Coordinates of C-alpha atoms (C1' of nucleotides) in Angstrom, one line a residue:
Chain V
X1 CA 163.7 111.8 147.6
X2 CA 165.3 114.1 150.1
X3 CA 166.5 112.5 153.3
X4 CA 167.0 115.6 155.4
X5 CA 165.9 119.3 155.4
X6 CA 167.3 122.2 157.2
X7 CA 165.9 125.7 157.6
X8 CA 168.2 128.8 157.4
X9 CA 167.3 132.3 158.4
X10 CA 169.7 134.9 157.2
X11 CA 170.4 138.4 158.7
X12 CA 170.0 141.6 156.8
X13 CA 169.1 141.5 153.1
X14 CA 169.9 138.9 150.4
X15 CA 168.6 138.9 146.8
X16 CA 168.6 135.1 146.1
X17 CA 166.5 135.5 143.0
X18 CA 169.3 137.6 141.5
X19 CA 171.8 134.9 142.4
X20 CA 169.6 132.4 140.6
X21 CA 169.3 134.5 137.5
X22 CA 173.1 134.7 137.4
X23 CA 173.4 131.0 137.9
X24 CA 171.0 130.4 135.1
X25 CA 173.5 132.0 132.7
X26 CA 175.7 129.0 133.3
X27 CA 174.3 126.0 131.4
X28 CA 176.1 123.6 133.8
X29 CA 174.1 124.7 136.8
X30 CA 170.8 123.0 137.5
X31 CA 168.4 125.6 138.8
X32 CA 164.8 126.7 138.5
X33 CA 164.0 130.4 138.8
X34 CA 160.3 129.8 139.0
X35 CA 160.5 127.3 141.8
X36 CA 163.5 129.3 143.3
X37 CA 165.9 126.4 143.8
X38 CA 169.4 125.3 142.7
X39 CA 171.1 122.0 143.1
X40 CA 174.7 122.3 144.2
X41 CA 177.4 119.7 143.4
X42 CA 179.7 119.2 146.4
X43 CA 182.8 117.0 146.3
X44 CA 183.9 115.9 149.7
X45 CA 186.9 113.5 149.8
X46 CA 186.1 111.9 146.5
X47 CA 182.4 111.5 147.3
X48 CA 179.9 113.4 145.2
X49 CA 177.0 115.0 147.0
X50 CA 174.1 117.1 145.8
X51 CA 172.4 119.7 147.9
X52 CA 169.3 121.6 147.0
X53 CA 168.9 125.1 148.2
X54 CA 165.5 126.8 147.9
X55 CA 164.4 130.3 148.7
X56 CA 161.6 130.6 151.2
X57 CA 161.6 134.3 152.0
X58 CA 162.4 137.5 150.1
X59 CA 165.2 140.0 149.8
X60 CA 164.4 141.8 153.0
X61 CA 163.6 138.7 154.9
X62 CA 165.8 136.0 153.5
X63 CA 165.0 132.4 154.5
X64 CA 166.1 129.1 152.9
X65 CA 165.5 125.4 152.8
X66 CA 168.5 123.2 152.4
X67 CA 167.9 119.5 151.5
X68 CA 170.1 116.5 150.6
X69 CA 170.0 112.8 150.6
X70 CA 173.6 112.6 151.9
X71 CA 172.8 111.6 155.4
X72 CA 176.2 111.0 156.9
X73 CA 177.7 114.4 156.0
X74 CA 174.8 116.6 157.0
X75 CA 176.7 119.1 159.2
X76 CA 179.6 119.4 156.8
X77 CA 177.3 120.0 153.9
X78 CA 175.3 122.7 155.7
X79 CA 178.5 124.5 156.6
X80 CA 179.6 124.2 153.0
X81 CA 176.4 125.9 151.8
X82 CA 176.7 128.7 154.3
X83 CA 180.2 129.4 153.0
X84 CA 179.2 129.2 149.4
X85 CA 176.4 131.7 149.7
X86 CA 178.1 133.7 152.5
X87 CA 175.0 133.7 154.6
X88 CA 176.9 134.7 157.7
X89 CA 177.6 138.1 156.2
X90 CA 175.1 140.9 156.9
X91 CA 174.7 142.7 153.7
X92 CA 172.8 145.6 155.3
X93 CA 176.2 146.6 156.8
X94 CA 177.7 146.7 153.4
X95 CA 174.7 148.6 152.1
X96 CA 175.2 151.3 154.8
X97 CA 178.9 151.5 154.0
X98 CA 178.2 152.3 150.3
X99 CA 175.5 154.9 151.1
X100 CA 178.3 157.2 152.0
X101 CA 180.0 156.8 148.6
X102 CA 179.4 157.8 145.0
X103 CA 178.0 154.3 144.4
X104 CA 175.1 154.9 146.7
X105 CA 172.4 154.9 144.0
X106 CA 173.7 151.6 142.5
X107 CA 173.5 149.9 146.0
X108 CA 170.0 151.3 146.5
X109 CA 168.9 149.9 143.2
X110 CA 170.5 146.5 143.7
X111 CA 170.0 145.7 147.3
X112 CA 171.3 142.5 148.8
X113 CA 173.7 141.5 146.0
X114 CA 175.9 138.9 147.7
X115 CA 179.3 137.5 146.8
X116 CA 178.5 133.9 146.0
X117 CA 181.4 131.6 145.7
X118 CA 181.9 129.1 142.8
X119 CA 181.3 125.6 143.9
X120 CA 184.9 124.6 144.1
X121 CA 188.3 126.4 144.1
X122 CA 189.6 124.3 141.2
X123 CA 186.5 124.7 139.1
X124 CA 186.7 128.4 139.5
X125 CA 190.3 128.6 138.4
X126 CA 189.6 126.5 135.3
X127 CA 186.5 128.5 134.5
X128 CA 188.3 131.8 134.9
X129 CA 191.2 130.7 132.6
X130 CA 188.8 129.5 130.0
X131 CA 186.8 132.8 130.2
X132 CA 189.9 135.0 129.6
X133 CA 189.3 137.4 126.7
X134 CA 186.2 135.6 125.5
X135 CA 182.6 137.0 125.2
X136 CA 180.4 135.5 127.8
X137 CA 178.3 133.4 125.5
X138 CA 181.2 131.6 123.9
X139 CA 183.0 131.4 127.2
X140 CA 180.1 129.4 128.7
X141 CA 179.9 127.3 125.6
X142 CA 183.6 126.4 125.9
X143 CA 183.4 125.7 129.6
X144 CA 180.3 123.5 129.1
X145 CA 182.1 121.5 126.4
X146 CA 185.0 121.0 128.8
X147 CA 182.9 119.8 131.7
X148 CA 180.4 117.7 129.6
X149 CA 183.3 115.9 127.9
X150 CA 185.6 115.3 130.8
X151 CA 183.5 115.9 134.0
X152 CA 180.9 113.6 135.6
X153 CA 177.2 113.9 136.0
X154 CA 175.1 112.7 138.9
X155 CA 171.3 113.0 138.9
X156 CA 171.5 115.7 136.3
X157 CA 174.0 117.8 138.2
X158 CA 177.4 118.4 136.6
X159 CA 180.7 118.0 138.5
X160 CA 183.9 119.4 136.9
X161 CA 186.6 116.9 136.1
X162 CA 189.2 116.5 138.8
X163 CA 192.7 118.1 138.3
X164 CA 194.1 114.5 138.1
X165 CA 191.8 113.7 135.2
X166 CA 192.7 117.0 133.4
X167 CA 196.4 116.4 134.1
X168 CA 196.2 113.2 132.0
X169 CA 194.8 115.0 128.9
X170 CA 196.7 116.0 125.8
X171 CA 196.5 119.5 124.5
X172 CA 194.8 118.2 121.4
X173 CA 191.9 116.9 123.5
X174 CA 191.0 120.5 124.3
X175 CA 191.9 121.8 120.8
X176 CA 189.1 119.5 119.5
X177 CA 186.7 121.5 121.7
X178 CA 187.9 124.7 120.0
X179 CA 190.3 125.8 122.8
X180 CA 193.2 127.8 121.4
X181 CA 196.6 126.1 121.8
X182 CA 197.5 128.6 124.6
X183 CA 194.3 128.1 126.5
X184 CA 194.7 124.3 126.3
X185 CA 198.2 124.6 127.7
X186 CA 197.1 126.9 130.5
X187 CA 194.3 124.6 131.6
X188 CA 196.2 121.3 131.4
X189 CA 199.6 122.6 132.7
X190 CA 197.9 124.3 135.7
X191 CA 196.0 121.1 136.4
X192 CA 199.2 119.2 136.3
X193 CA 200.7 121.5 138.9
X194 CA 197.7 120.9 141.1
X195 CA 197.6 117.2 140.6
X196 CA 201.3 117.0 141.4
X197 CA 200.7 118.9 144.6
X198 CA 203.1 121.7 143.6
X199 CA 200.1 124.1 144.0
X200 CA 197.6 123.5 146.8
X201 CA 194.5 125.7 146.3
X202 CA 193.1 125.0 149.7
X203 CA 196.2 126.1 151.4
X204 CA 196.6 129.0 149.1
X205 CA 193.1 130.2 149.9
X206 CA 194.1 130.7 153.5
X207 CA 196.9 133.2 152.7
X208 CA 196.6 137.0 152.4
X209 CA 195.4 138.6 149.3
X210 CA 198.9 139.8 148.4
X211 CA 200.5 136.4 149.0
X212 CA 197.9 134.7 146.8
X213 CA 198.4 137.1 143.9
X214 CA 202.1 136.8 144.1
X215 CA 202.1 133.0 144.2
X216 CA 199.4 132.2 141.8
X217 CA 200.5 134.7 139.0
X218 CA 203.8 132.7 138.9
X219 CA 201.8 130.1 137.0
X220 CA 201.9 130.5 133.2
X221 CA 198.5 131.6 132.1
X222 CA 197.4 133.2 135.3
X223 CA 197.8 137.0 135.4
X224 CA 196.5 139.6 137.8
X225 CA 192.9 139.6 136.4
X226 CA 192.6 135.8 136.8
X227 CA 194.1 136.0 140.3
X228 CA 191.7 138.7 141.4
X229 CA 188.7 136.9 139.9
X230 CA 189.7 133.7 141.7
X231 CA 190.0 135.6 145.0
X232 CA 186.6 137.2 144.4
X233 CA 184.5 134.3 143.0
X234 CA 186.5 131.3 144.2
X235 CA 187.7 132.3 147.7
X236 CA 184.9 134.8 148.2
X237 CA 187.1 137.7 149.4
X238 CA 185.5 141.1 150.1
X239 CA 187.9 143.6 148.7
X240 CA 188.6 143.0 145.0
X241 CA 187.8 145.1 142.0
X242 CA 189.4 143.7 138.9
X243 CA 190.3 147.1 137.4
X244 CA 191.5 145.5 134.2
X245 CA 188.2 143.9 133.6
X246 CA 186.4 145.2 130.5
X247 CA 183.0 144.8 132.2
X248 CA 184.0 146.9 135.2
X249 CA 185.5 149.6 132.9
X250 CA 182.3 149.7 130.7
X251 CA 180.1 149.9 133.8
X252 CA 182.1 152.8 135.2
X253 CA 182.1 154.6 131.9
X254 CA 178.3 154.4 131.8
X255 CA 177.7 155.2 135.5
X256 CA 180.0 158.2 135.4
X257 CA 178.7 159.4 132.0
X258 CA 182.1 159.4 130.4
X259 CA 182.8 159.1 126.7
X260 CA 185.9 156.9 127.4
X261 CA 186.4 153.9 129.6
X262 CA 188.4 154.8 132.7
X263 CA 191.8 153.0 132.9
X264 CA 193.2 151.0 135.7
X265 CA 195.0 153.7 137.6
X266 CA 192.0 156.0 137.7
X267 CA 189.8 153.0 138.9
X268 CA 192.2 152.2 141.7
X269 CA 192.1 155.8 142.8
X270 CA 188.4 156.2 142.9
X271 CA 187.8 152.8 144.5
X272 CA 189.7 153.8 147.7
X273 CA 186.4 154.9 149.3
X274 CA 184.9 151.5 148.5
X275 CA 187.4 149.5 150.5
X276 CA 187.2 147.1 152.4
X277 CA 184.2 146.0 150.3
X278 CA 185.3 146.5 146.7
X279 CA 184.1 143.1 145.7
X280 CA 180.6 144.3 146.3
X281 CA 181.2 147.4 144.2
X282 CA 182.3 145.0 141.4
X283 CA 179.2 143.0 141.7
X284 CA 176.8 146.0 141.5
X285 CA 178.8 147.5 138.7
X286 CA 178.6 144.3 136.6
X287 CA 174.9 144.1 137.6
X288 CA 174.3 147.7 136.4
X289 CA 175.1 146.8 132.8
X290 CA 173.2 143.6 132.6
X291 CA 170.3 143.5 130.2
X292 CA 166.7 143.3 131.6
Chain M
dA1 C1' 183.0 143.8 107.9
dA2 C1' 185.4 145.7 111.4
dC3 C1' 185.8 145.7 116.1
dC4 C1' 185.1 143.8 120.6
dA5 C1' 185.3 140.2 124.2
dG6 C1' 184.7 139.6 132.3
dG7 C1' 193.5 138.5 129.1
dG8 C1' 198.2 136.9 129.1
dA9 C1' 202.8 135.8 127.3
dA10 C1' 206.5 137.0 124.6
dG11 C1' 209.0 140.2 122.2
dA12 C1' 210.6 145.1 121.6
dT13 C1' 212.0 149.4 123.5
Chain N
dA1 C1' 210.5 148.4 133.9
dT2 C1' 207.0 149.6 130.5
dC3 C1' 204.9 149.4 125.8
dT4 C1' 203.4 146.6 121.7
dT5 C1' 202.2 142.6 119.2
dC6 C1' 200.4 138.2 118.7
dC7 C1' 197.4 134.4 120.1
dA8 C1' 192.4 132.4 118.7
dT9 C1' 187.5 132.4 118.0
dG10 C1' 182.8 133.7 118.4
dG11 C1' 179.5 137.6 118.7
dT12 C1' 177.5 142.0 117.2

DNA sequence: AACCAGGGAAGAT
DNA sequence: ATCTTCCATGGT
């Protein structure tokens, strides 16, 4: 039973069905592509809320219905959803920008691909560490085990464990889930830093790209790839292209008809034209090598 | 059965 | 500073 509903009309273009298809890769996300909705877990000051977002329009005329039974936090939750899906951003401007670059055909084919943020900064960081160097299938399996074992579920919607909870775990608790020793250390040690307030992700997310990368890569287990992915998917920044990412390299190899994957230096060079929207280039490149 | 996967740290030049 | 090796496990 939903206590309130809110309608949202979004400027430009927005391919919500693609967003849903991506979310459905993640077994932890409760979504229905046929009925075009997803239920978002939102933690606000220790309270767990669930917000349902449902598509009402189409890519060229995006409209949405937002619903929740958390009556007291309505305005805050609506704002949260807008930031999550980045509805205030007009994707037709970004589309125009890329029509003057070599990626024009990809943007024509995949119109309205938005940067959608992960549900929480901490969740994103943990997920990104867990996903390091693993194929997507096993990466999602491992993340699911982590959340289903130590997180919390409410009305069928999964919430990641808090940093405080993960900080109290032993490395062996994660090894039992088939984490490597290293990965177990990275996840738990980073959570301890956060729980002890030596790292504050909310404050960090306000700083410049360069400051974030410099600070966060000081943490053992977090390199440049993880920092860039956190900025892109966690914070929702516009201008990141993880040049070391194997998926980006493969996509560029195919798009440019090469026989070898381009390396980091070459990728940085060719991506200059894509700035200040390199995150959107990343998204369509990843999208270009998806099956279906 | 080898090689790869949406890397990163530690050791070796 | 930059290059190489090892970590750890599932997928193809």
